[in-house]
């Protein structure tokens, strides 16, 4: 019954979903006629649900392979595919999900799938159990030239999934970008703010001809870092 209920409440193909598939009606000639679904050409599968994990014709939450994964593995897969953590579809975040349903496990009132509950709860607990006090994290940086105009420092953050530049740098380059709503998640918090995104930013080396083109660079008021020094002699692998 739970499985059938999930199908009926599917945000895309359910009874109240974005696509409606009306029952066949009988024409005057006695031939069954079925109207085409709304915006059928949006999906290359022509109305068929394709699983993001196994490519089977079922939603992700009904996938046997997905159910066999641990909650942490499920959360990792969902985030790698940029899927909504509530309905497992793309193009939106859980906060903006049209599926008006909360988890419900152990009274959980958060808007996420029950398949991800354990992993998300563990993340919250890990954040709450962080040792209070000052913790220093050192990130390497290199000197670069941006858009062949401005020389500055570029942080090499291997944990970041996006590229950012400061508002001050954008103003020096004379670029503004397109307005967006940015969801920025760190180890301890998640915040959504209005900012701008630059379609392309060219970063080049000061010592040779190496060049990188970064796409969709988000503009931040500032990057929260402080100057520090590190004695490399203490770490053989950093020499």
Coordinates of N, CA and C in Angstrom, one line a residue:
X1 N 0.8 -1.2 0.0 CA 0.0 0.0 0.0 C 0.9 1.3 0.0
X2 N 2.0 1.2 0.8 CA 2.9 2.3 0.8 C 3.5 2.6 -0.6
X3 N 3.8 1.5 -1.3 CA 4.4 1.6 -2.6 C 3.4 2.3 -3.6
X4 N 2.2 1.8 -3.5 CA 1.1 2.4 -4.4 C 0.8 3.8 -4.1
X5 N 0.9 4.1 -2.8 CA 0.6 5.5 -2.4 C 1.7 6.5 -2.9
X6 N 3.0 6.0 -2.9 CA 4.1 6.8 -3.4 C 3.9 7.0 -4.9
X7 N 3.4 6.0 -5.6 CA 3.2 6.2 -7.1 C 2.1 7.2 -7.3
X8 N 1.0 7.1 -6.6 CA -0.1 8.1 -6.7 C 0.3 9.5 -6.4
X9 N 1.2 9.7 -5.5 CA 1.7 11.0 -5.1 C 3.0 11.4 -5.8
X10 N 3.3 10.7 -6.8 CA 4.5 11.1 -7.5 C 4.4 12.5 -8.1
X11 N 5.4 13.4 -7.8 CA 5.3 14.8 -8.2 C 5.2 15.1 -9.7
X12 N 5.6 14.1 -10.5 CA 5.6 14.3 -11.9 C 4.4 13.5 -12.6
X13 N 4.3 12.2 -12.2 CA 3.4 11.4 -12.9 C 2.2 11.0 -12.0
X14 N 2.1 11.4 -10.8 CA 1.0 11.1 -9.9 C -0.3 11.8 -10.3
X15 N -1.3 11.5 -9.5 CA -2.7 12.1 -9.8 C -2.6 13.6 -9.8
X16 N -1.8 14.2 -8.9 CA -1.7 15.6 -8.9 C -0.4 16.1 -9.3
X17 N 0.3 15.3 -10.2 CA 1.6 15.7 -10.7 C 1.6 16.7 -11.8
X18 N 2.8 17.0 -12.3 CA 2.9 18.0 -13.4 C 2.4 17.4 -14.7
X19 N 2.5 16.1 -14.9 CA 2.0 15.5 -16.1 C 0.7 14.7 -15.8
X20 N -0.3 14.9 -16.6 CA -1.5 14.2 -16.4 C -1.8 13.2 -17.5
X21 N -2.1 12.0 -17.2 CA -2.4 11.0 -18.2 C -3.9 10.6 -18.0
X22 N -4.8 11.3 -18.7 CA -6.2 11.0 -18.6 C -6.6 9.6 -19.1
X23 N -7.6 9.0 -18.5 CA -8.1 7.7 -19.0 C -8.6 7.8 -20.4
X24 N -8.6 6.7 -21.1 CA -9.1 6.6 -22.5 C -10.6 7.0 -22.5
X25 N -11.0 7.8 -23.5 CA -12.4 8.1 -23.7 C -12.8 7.5 -25.0
X26 N -14.0 7.1 -25.2 CA -14.5 6.5 -26.4 C -15.1 7.6 -27.3
X27 N -14.6 7.5 -28.6 CA -15.1 8.5 -29.6 C -16.4 8.0 -30.2
X28 N -16.9 8.9 -31.0 CA -18.2 8.6 -31.6 C -18.1 7.4 -32.6
X29 N -16.9 7.1 -33.0 CA -16.7 5.9 -33.9 C -16.5 4.6 -33.1
X30 N -16.5 4.7 -31.8 CA -16.3 3.5 -31.0 C -14.8 3.2 -30.8
X31 N -13.9 4.1 -31.1 CA -12.5 3.8 -31.0 C -11.9 4.6 -29.7
X32 N -11.1 3.9 -28.9 CA -10.6 4.5 -27.8 C -9.6 5.6 -28.2
X33 N -9.7 6.8 -27.6 CA -8.8 7.9 -27.9 C -8.2 8.3 -26.6
X34 N -6.9 8.4 -26.6 CA -6.2 8.9 -25.4 C -5.5 10.2 -25.7
X35 N -5.8 11.3 -25.0 CA -5.1 12.5 -25.2 C -3.7 12.5 -24.8
X36 N -2.8 13.2 -25.5 CA -1.4 13.2 -25.2 C -1.2 14.0 -23.9
X37 N -0.2 13.5 -23.1 CA 0.1 14.2 -21.8 C 0.6 15.6 -22.0
X38 N 0.4 16.4 -21.0 CA 0.9 17.8 -21.0 C 2.4 17.8 -21.1
X39 N 2.9 18.6 -22.1 CA 4.3 18.8 -22.3 C 5.1 17.4 -22.5
X40 N 4.5 16.6 -23.3 CA 5.1 15.3 -23.5 C 6.5 15.4 -24.1
X41 N 6.8 16.4 -24.9 CA 8.1 16.5 -25.6 C 9.2 16.9 -24.6
X42 N 8.9 17.2 -23.4 CA 9.9 17.6 -22.4 C 10.8 16.4 -22.1
X43 N 10.2 15.2 -22.1 CA 10.9 14.0 -21.7 C 11.2 13.2 -22.9
X44 N 12.5 12.8 -23.0 CA 12.9 12.0 -24.2 C 12.3 10.5 -24.0
X45 N 12.0 10.2 -22.8 CA 11.4 8.8 -22.6 C 9.9 8.7 -22.9
X46 N 9.3 9.9 -23.3 CA 7.9 9.9 -23.7 C 7.0 9.3 -22.6
X47 N 7.1 9.9 -21.4 CA 6.2 9.5 -20.4 C 6.7 8.3 -19.5
X48 N 7.7 7.7 -19.9 CA 8.2 6.5 -19.1 C 9.2 7.0 -18.1
X49 N 9.1 6.5 -16.8 CA 10.0 6.9 -15.8 C 11.3 6.0 -15.9
X50 N 12.4 6.7 -15.9 CA 13.7 6.0 -16.0 C 14.5 6.2 -14.7
X51 N 14.9 5.1 -14.1 CA 15.6 5.1 -12.8 C 17.0 5.7 -13.1
X52 N 17.4 6.6 -12.2 CA 18.7 7.2 -12.3 C 19.9 6.2 -12.0
X53 N 19.6 5.1 -11.3 CA 20.6 4.2 -10.8 C 20.8 3.0 -11.8
X54 N 19.7 2.3 -12.1 CA 19.8 1.1 -12.9 C 19.2 1.3 -14.3
X55 N 18.6 2.5 -14.6 CA 18.0 2.8 -15.9 C 16.7 1.9 -16.2
X56 N 16.2 1.3 -15.1 CA 14.9 0.6 -15.3 C 13.8 1.5 -15.3
X57 N 12.6 1.0 -15.7 CA 11.4 1.8 -15.9 C 10.6 1.9 -14.5
X58 N 11.2 2.6 -13.6 CA 10.6 2.8 -12.3 C 11.3 4.0 -11.6
X59 N 10.7 4.7 -10.7 CA 11.3 5.8 -10.0 C 12.4 5.3 -9.1
X60 N 13.3 6.2 -8.7 CA 14.5 5.8 -7.9 C 14.1 5.1 -6.6
X61 N 13.0 5.6 -5.9 CA 12.6 5.1 -4.6 C 12.1 3.7 -4.7
X62 N 11.8 3.2 -5.9 CA 11.3 1.9 -6.1 C 12.3 0.9 -6.7
X63 N 13.6 1.4 -6.8 CA 14.6 0.6 -7.4 C 15.2 -0.4 -6.3
X64 N 15.2 -1.7 -6.6 CA 15.8 -2.7 -5.7 C 17.2 -2.4 -5.4
X65 N 18.0 -2.0 -6.4 CA 19.4 -1.7 -6.1 C 19.6 -0.6 -5.2
X66 N 18.8 0.5 -5.3 CA 18.8 1.6 -4.4 C 18.5 1.3 -3.0
X67 N 17.5 0.4 -2.8 CA 17.1 0.0 -1.5 C 18.1 -0.9 -0.8
X68 N 19.0 -1.5 -1.6 CA 20.1 -2.4 -1.0 C 21.2 -1.5 -0.5
X69 N 21.3 -0.3 -0.9 CA 22.4 0.6 -0.5 C 22.2 1.1 1.0
X70 N 23.2 1.4 1.6 CA 23.1 2.0 3.0 C 22.6 3.4 2.8
X71 N 22.1 4.0 3.9 CA 21.5 5.3 3.9 C 22.6 6.3 3.4
X72 N 23.9 6.1 3.9 CA 24.9 7.0 3.5 C 25.2 6.9 2.0
X73 N 25.2 5.7 1.5 CA 25.4 5.5 0.0 C 24.3 6.1 -0.8
X74 N 23.1 6.0 -0.3 CA 21.9 6.6 -1.0 C 22.1 8.1 -1.0
X75 N 22.4 8.7 0.1 CA 22.6 10.2 0.2 C 23.7 10.6 -0.7
X76 N 24.8 9.9 -0.8 CA 25.9 10.2 -1.6 C 25.5 10.2 -3.1
X77 N 24.7 9.1 -3.5 CA 24.3 9.0 -4.9 C 23.3 10.1 -5.2
X78 N 22.4 10.4 -4.4 CA 21.4 11.5 -4.6 C 22.1 12.9 -4.8
X79 N 23.1 13.1 -4.0 CA 23.8 14.4 -4.1 C 24.7 14.5 -5.3
X80 N 25.3 13.3 -5.7 CA 26.2 13.3 -6.9 C 25.4 13.6 -8.1
X81 N 24.1 13.1 -8.1 CA 23.2 13.3 -9.3 C 22.5 14.6 -9.2
X82 N 22.7 15.4 -8.2 CA 22.0 16.7 -8.0 C 20.5 16.5 -7.9
X83 N 20.0 15.4 -7.2 CA 18.6 15.2 -7.1 C 18.0 15.8 -5.9
X84 N 16.7 16.0 -5.9 CA 16.0 16.5 -4.7 C 16.1 15.5 -3.6
X85 N 16.4 15.8 -2.4 CA 16.5 14.9 -1.3 C 15.1 14.5 -0.8
X86 N 14.1 15.0 -1.4 CA 12.7 14.7 -0.9 C 12.0 13.8 -1.9
X87 N 12.0 14.1 -3.2 CA 11.3 13.3 -4.2 C 12.2 12.6 -5.2
X88 N 13.5 12.9 -5.1 CA 14.5 12.2 -6.0 C 14.4 12.6 -7.4
X89 N 13.8 13.8 -7.7 CA 13.9 14.3 -9.1 C 14.8 15.5 -9.1
X90 N 15.2 15.9 -10.4 CA 16.2 16.9 -10.5 C 15.5 18.3 -10.7
X91 N 16.3 19.3 -11.0 CA 15.9 20.7 -11.3 C 15.3 21.4 -10.1
X92 N 15.4 20.9 -8.9 CA 15.0 21.7 -7.8 C 15.6 21.1 -6.5
X93 N 15.6 21.9 -5.4 CA 16.1 21.5 -4.1 C 14.9 21.0 -3.2
X94 N 15.2 20.4 -2.2 CA 14.2 19.8 -1.3 C 13.3 21.0 -0.7
X95 N 13.9 22.1 -0.4 CA 13.2 23.2 0.2 C 12.1 23.7 -0.8
X96 N 12.4 23.6 -2.1 CA 11.4 24.0 -3.1 C 10.6 22.9 -3.7
X97 N 10.7 21.7 -3.1 CA 10.0 20.6 -3.7 C 8.5 20.7 -3.5
X98 N 7.8 20.4 -4.6 CA 6.3 20.5 -4.6 C 5.6 19.4 -3.8
X99 N 6.3 18.4 -3.5 CA 5.8 17.3 -2.7 C 5.7 17.7 -1.3
X100 N 4.5 17.9 -0.8 CA 4.2 18.4 0.5 C 4.2 17.3 1.5
X101 N 5.4 16.8 1.9 CA 5.4 15.6 2.8 C 6.7 15.7 3.6
X102 N 6.6 15.3 4.8 CA 7.8 15.3 5.7 C 8.2 13.8 5.9
X103 N 9.4 13.6 6.5 CA 9.9 12.3 6.7 C 9.0 11.4 7.6
X104 N 8.8 11.8 8.9 CA 7.9 11.1 9.8 C 8.6 10.0 10.6
X105 N 9.8 9.6 10.3 CA 10.5 8.6 11.1 C 10.8 9.1 12.5
X106 N 10.4 8.5 13.5 CA 10.6 8.9 14.9 C 10.2 10.3 15.1
X107 N 9.1 10.7 14.4 CA 8.5 12.1 14.6 C 9.3 13.1 13.8
X108 N 10.2 12.7 12.9 CA 11.0 13.7 12.2 C 10.1 14.6 11.3
X109 N 10.1 15.9 11.4 CA 9.3 16.8 10.6 C 10.0 17.5 9.5
X110 N 11.2 17.0 9.2 CA 12.0 17.6 8.1 C 11.6 17.1 6.8
X111 N 11.9 17.9 5.8 CA 11.4 17.6 4.4 C 12.5 16.8 3.7
X112 N 12.6 15.5 3.9 CA 13.5 14.7 3.2 C 12.9 13.2 3.1
X113 N 13.5 12.5 2.2 CA 13.0 11.1 2.0 C 13.3 10.2 3.2
X114 N 12.5 9.3 3.5 CA 12.7 8.3 4.6 C 14.0 7.5 4.3
X115 N 14.3 7.3 3.0 CA 15.4 6.5 2.6 C 16.8 7.2 3.0
X116 N 16.7 8.5 3.3 CA 17.9 9.3 3.6 C 18.0 9.7 5.1
X117 N 16.9 9.3 5.8 CA 16.8 9.9 7.2 C 18.0 9.6 8.0
X118 N 18.4 8.3 8.1 CA 19.5 7.9 9.0 C 20.8 8.7 8.6
X119 N 21.1 8.8 7.4 CA 22.4 9.5 7.0 C 22.3 11.0 7.3
X120 N 21.2 11.6 7.1 CA 21.0 13.0 7.4 C 21.1 13.3 8.9
X121 N 20.5 12.4 9.7 CA 20.5 12.6 11.1 C 21.9 12.4 11.6
X122 N 22.7 11.5 11.1 CA 24.1 11.3 11.5 C 24.9 12.6 11.1
X123 N 24.6 13.2 10.0 CA 25.3 14.4 9.6 C 25.1 15.5 10.6
X124 N 23.8 15.7 11.0 CA 23.5 16.7 12.0 C 24.1 16.4 13.4
X125 N 24.1 15.2 13.8 CA 24.7 14.8 15.0 C 26.2 15.1 15.0
X126 N 26.9 14.8 13.9 CA 28.3 15.0 13.7 C 28.6 16.5 13.8
X127 N 27.8 17.3 13.2 CA 28.0 18.8 13.3 C 27.9 19.2 14.8
X128 N 26.9 18.7 15.5 CA 26.6 19.1 16.9 C 27.7 18.6 17.8
X129 N 28.4 17.5 17.4 CA 29.4 17.0 18.3 C 30.8 17.5 18.0
X130 N 30.9 18.5 17.0 CA 32.2 19.1 16.7 C 32.8 19.7 18.0
X131 N 34.1 19.5 18.2 CA 34.8 20.1 19.4 C 34.7 21.6 19.3
X132 N 34.2 22.2 20.3 CA 34.1 23.7 20.4 C 35.5 24.3 20.5
X133 N 35.6 25.5 20.0 CA 36.9 26.1 20.1 C 37.4 26.4 18.6
X134 N 38.6 26.9 18.5 CA 39.2 27.3 17.2 C 39.9 26.1 16.6
X135 N 39.5 25.8 15.4 CA 40.2 24.7 14.6 C 40.7 25.4 13.3
X136 N 42.0 25.2 13.1 CA 42.6 25.8 11.9 C 42.7 24.8 10.8
X137 N 42.2 25.2 9.6 CA 42.3 24.3 8.4 C 43.1 25.1 7.4
X138 N 44.2 24.6 6.9 CA 45.1 25.2 6.0 C 44.8 24.8 4.6
X139 N 44.7 25.8 3.7 CA 44.4 25.5 2.3 C 45.4 26.2 1.4
X140 N 46.0 25.4 0.5 CA 47.0 26.0 -0.4 C 46.5 27.0 -1.4
X141 N 47.3 28.0 -1.8 CA 46.8 28.9 -2.8 C 48.0 29.2 -3.8
X142 N 47.6 29.7 -4.9 CA 48.6 30.0 -6.0 C 48.3 31.4 -6.5
X143 N 49.3 32.1 -7.1 CA 49.1 33.4 -7.7 C 48.7 33.2 -9.1
X144 N 47.6 33.8 -9.5 CA 47.1 33.7 -10.9 C 46.7 35.0 -11.5
X145 N 46.4 35.0 -12.8 CA 45.8 36.2 -13.4 C 44.4 35.8 -13.9
X146 N 43.4 36.7 -13.6 CA 42.0 36.4 -14.0 C 41.6 37.3 -15.2
X147 N 41.1 36.6 -16.2 CA 40.6 37.3 -17.4 C 41.7 38.2 -18.1
X148 N 43.0 37.7 -17.8 CA 44.2 38.4 -18.3 C 44.2 39.9 -17.9
X149 N 43.7 40.2 -16.7 CA 43.6 41.5 -16.3 C 44.2 41.7 -14.9
X150 N 43.6 41.0 -13.9 CA 43.9 41.2 -12.5 C 44.7 40.0 -11.9
X151 N 45.8 40.3 -11.2 CA 46.6 39.3 -10.5 C 46.0 39.1 -9.1
X152 N 45.8 37.9 -8.7 CA 45.3 37.7 -7.3 C 45.7 36.3 -6.9
X153 N 45.2 35.9 -5.7 CA 45.5 34.6 -5.2 C 44.2 33.7 -5.4
X154 N 44.5 32.4 -5.7 CA 43.4 31.5 -5.9 C 43.6 30.3 -4.9
X155 N 42.5 30.1 -4.1 CA 42.6 29.0 -3.1 C 42.3 27.7 -3.9
X156 N 43.0 26.7 -3.5 CA 42.8 25.3 -4.1 C 42.1 24.5 -3.1
X157 N 40.7 24.7 -3.1 CA 39.9 23.9 -2.1 C 39.4 22.7 -2.8
X158 N 40.0 21.5 -2.4 CA 39.6 20.3 -3.0 C 38.3 19.7 -2.6
X159 N 37.7 20.3 -1.5 CA 36.4 19.9 -1.0 C 35.3 20.7 -1.6
X160 N 35.6 21.7 -2.3 CA 34.5 22.6 -2.9 C 33.9 22.0 -4.2
X161 N 32.6 22.1 -4.3 CA 32.0 21.6 -5.5 C 31.7 22.7 -6.5
X162 N 32.0 23.9 -6.2 CA 31.8 25.1 -7.0 C 33.0 26.0 -7.0
X163 N 33.0 27.0 -7.9 CA 34.0 28.0 -8.0 C 33.4 29.3 -7.6
X164 N 34.2 30.1 -6.8 CA 33.7 31.4 -6.2 C 34.7 32.5 -6.5
X165 N 34.2 33.7 -6.6 CA 35.1 34.8 -6.6 C 34.5 35.9 -5.7
X166 N 35.3 36.8 -5.2 CA 34.8 37.8 -4.3 C 34.2 39.0 -5.1
X167 N 33.3 39.7 -4.4 CA 32.6 40.8 -5.1 C 33.6 41.9 -5.5
X168 N 34.7 42.0 -4.6 CA 35.7 43.0 -4.9 C 36.4 42.7 -6.2
X169 N 36.7 41.4 -6.5 CA 37.4 41.0 -7.7 C 36.5 41.2 -8.9
X170 N 35.2 40.9 -8.7 CA 34.2 41.1 -9.8 C 34.1 42.5 -10.2
X171 N 34.1 43.4 -9.2 CA 34.0 44.8 -9.5 C 35.3 45.3 -10.2
X172 N 36.5 44.8 -9.8 CA 37.7 45.2 -10.5 C 37.7 44.7 -12.0
X173 N 37.1 43.6 -12.2 CA 37.0 43.0 -13.6 C 35.9 43.7 -14.4
X174 N 35.0 44.4 -13.7 CA 33.9 45.1 -14.4 C 32.8 44.1 -14.8
X175 N 32.6 43.1 -14.1 CA 31.6 42.1 -14.4 C 30.5 42.1 -13.3
X176 N 29.3 41.8 -13.7 CA 28.2 41.7 -12.7 C 27.6 40.3 -12.6
X177 N 27.4 39.7 -13.8 CA 26.8 38.4 -13.8 C 25.3 38.4 -13.8
X178 N 24.7 37.2 -13.7 CA 23.3 37.0 -13.7 C 22.8 36.7 -12.3
X179 N 21.7 37.3 -11.8 CA 21.2 37.0 -10.5 C 20.7 35.6 -10.3
X180 N 21.0 34.9 -9.1 CA 20.6 33.6 -8.8 C 20.4 33.5 -7.3
X181 N 19.7 32.4 -6.9 CA 19.6 32.1 -5.5 C 20.6 31.0 -5.2
X182 N 21.6 31.3 -4.4 CA 22.7 30.4 -4.1 C 22.5 29.6 -2.8
X183 N 22.6 28.3 -2.8 CA 22.5 27.5 -1.6 C 24.0 27.1 -1.2
X184 N 24.5 27.6 -0.2 CA 25.9 27.4 0.2 C 25.9 26.5 1.5
X185 N 26.5 25.3 1.4 CA 26.6 24.4 2.5 C 28.0 24.2 2.9
X186 N 28.2 24.3 4.3 CA 29.5 24.1 4.8 C 29.4 23.0 5.9
X187 N 30.5 22.7 6.6 CA 30.4 21.6 7.6 C 29.4 21.9 8.7
X188 N 29.2 23.2 9.0 CA 28.3 23.5 10.1 C 27.0 24.2 9.8
X189 N 26.8 24.6 8.6 CA 25.6 25.4 8.3 C 25.3 25.3 6.8
X190 N 24.0 25.7 6.5 CA 23.5 25.8 5.2 C 22.7 27.1 5.1
X191 N 23.0 27.9 4.1 CA 22.3 29.1 3.9 C 22.0 29.4 2.4
X192 N 20.9 30.1 2.2 CA 20.5 30.4 0.8 C 20.5 31.9 0.7
X193 N 21.1 32.5 -0.3 CA 21.2 33.9 -0.4 C 21.2 34.3 -1.9
X194 N 20.8 35.5 -2.1 CA 20.7 36.0 -3.5 C 22.1 36.6 -3.9
X195 N 22.6 36.2 -5.0 CA 23.9 36.6 -5.5 C 23.9 36.6 -7.0
X196 N 25.1 36.6 -7.6 CA 25.2 36.7 -9.1 C 26.2 35.6 -9.5
X197 N 26.0 35.1 -10.7 CA 26.8 34.0 -11.3 C 27.4 34.5 -12.6
X198 N 28.7 34.3 -12.7 CA 29.4 34.7 -14.0 C 29.6 33.5 -14.9
X199 N 29.1 33.6 -16.1 CA 29.1 32.4 -17.0 C 30.5 31.8 -17.2
X200 N 31.5 32.7 -17.4 CA 32.9 32.2 -17.7 C 33.9 33.1 -17.0
X201 N 34.9 32.5 -16.5 CA 36.0 33.2 -15.9 C 37.3 32.5 -16.2
X202 N 38.2 33.2 -16.8 CA 39.5 32.6 -17.3 C 40.6 32.9 -16.3
X203 N 41.2 31.8 -15.8 CA 42.3 31.9 -14.8 C 43.5 31.3 -15.5
X204 N 44.6 32.1 -15.5 CA 45.8 31.7 -16.1 C 47.0 31.8 -15.2
X205 N 48.0 31.0 -15.5 CA 49.2 31.0 -14.7 C 50.1 32.2 -15.0
X206 N 50.9 32.6 -13.9 CA 51.8 33.7 -14.1 C 53.2 33.3 -14.6
X207 N 53.4 32.0 -14.6 CA 54.8 31.5 -15.0 C 54.8 30.8 -16.3
X208 N 53.7 30.3 -16.8 CA 53.7 29.6 -18.1 C 52.3 29.9 -18.9
X209 N 52.0 29.1 -19.9 CA 50.8 29.4 -20.7 C 49.6 28.6 -20.2
X210 N 49.7 27.9 -19.1 CA 48.5 27.2 -18.6 C 47.3 28.1 -18.3
X211 N 46.1 27.6 -18.7 CA 44.9 28.4 -18.6 C 43.7 27.5 -18.3
X212 N 42.8 27.9 -17.5 CA 41.6 27.2 -17.1 C 40.4 28.2 -17.3
X213 N 39.3 27.6 -17.9 CA 38.1 28.4 -18.0 C 37.1 27.8 -17.0
X214 N 36.7 28.6 -16.0 CA 35.8 28.2 -15.0 C 34.4 28.7 -15.4
X215 N 33.4 27.8 -15.4 CA 32.0 28.1 -15.7 C 31.2 28.3 -14.5
X216 N 30.2 29.2 -14.6 CA 29.2 29.4 -13.5 C 29.9 29.7 -12.2
X217 N 30.7 30.8 -12.2 CA 31.4 31.2 -11.0 C 30.5 32.1 -10.2
X218 N 30.3 31.7 -8.9 CA 29.4 32.5 -8.0 C 30.2 33.6 -7.3
X219 N 29.5 34.8 -7.2 CA 30.2 35.9 -6.5 C 29.7 35.9 -5.1
X220 N 30.7 36.0 -4.2 CA 30.5 36.1 -2.7 C 31.0 37.5 -2.3
X221 N 30.3 38.0 -1.2 CA 30.8 39.3 -0.6 C 32.2 39.1 -0.1
X222 N 32.5 38.0 0.5 CA 33.9 37.8 0.9 C 34.1 36.3 1.1
X223 N 35.3 35.8 1.0 CA 35.6 34.4 1.3 C 36.2 34.3 2.7
X224 N 35.5 33.6 3.6 CA 35.9 33.6 5.1 C 37.2 32.9 5.3
X225 N 38.3 33.6 5.2 CA 39.7 33.0 5.5 C 40.5 34.0 6.2
X226 N 41.6 33.5 6.8 CA 42.5 34.4 7.5 C 43.9 34.0 7.1
X227 N 44.8 35.0 7.1 CA 46.2 34.7 6.8 C 46.8 33.9 7.9
X228 N 47.6 32.9 7.5 CA 48.3 32.0 8.5 C 49.6 31.5 7.8
X229 N 50.4 31.0 8.6 CA 51.7 30.4 8.1 C 51.8 29.0 8.6
X230 N 52.6 28.2 7.8 CA 52.7 26.8 8.1 C 54.2 26.4 8.0
X231 N 54.7 25.7 8.9 CA 56.1 25.3 8.9 C 56.1 24.0 8.1
X232 N 56.5 24.0 6.9 CA 56.5 22.8 6.0 C 57.5 21.8 6.5
X233 N 58.5 22.2 7.2 CA 59.5 21.3 7.6 C 59.0 20.2 8.6
X234 N 57.8 20.5 9.1 CA 57.2 19.5 10.1 C 56.5 18.4 9.3
X235 N 56.2 18.6 8.0 CA 55.4 17.6 7.3 C 56.2 17.2 6.0
X236 N 56.7 16.0 6.0 CA 57.6 15.5 4.9 C 56.8 15.5 3.6
X237 N 55.5 15.2 3.7 CA 54.7 15.0 2.4 C 54.4 16.4 1.8
X238 N 54.6 17.5 2.5 CA 54.4 18.8 2.0 C 55.6 19.6 1.5
X239 N 56.8 18.9 1.6 CA 58.0 19.6 1.3 C 58.1 19.9 -0.2

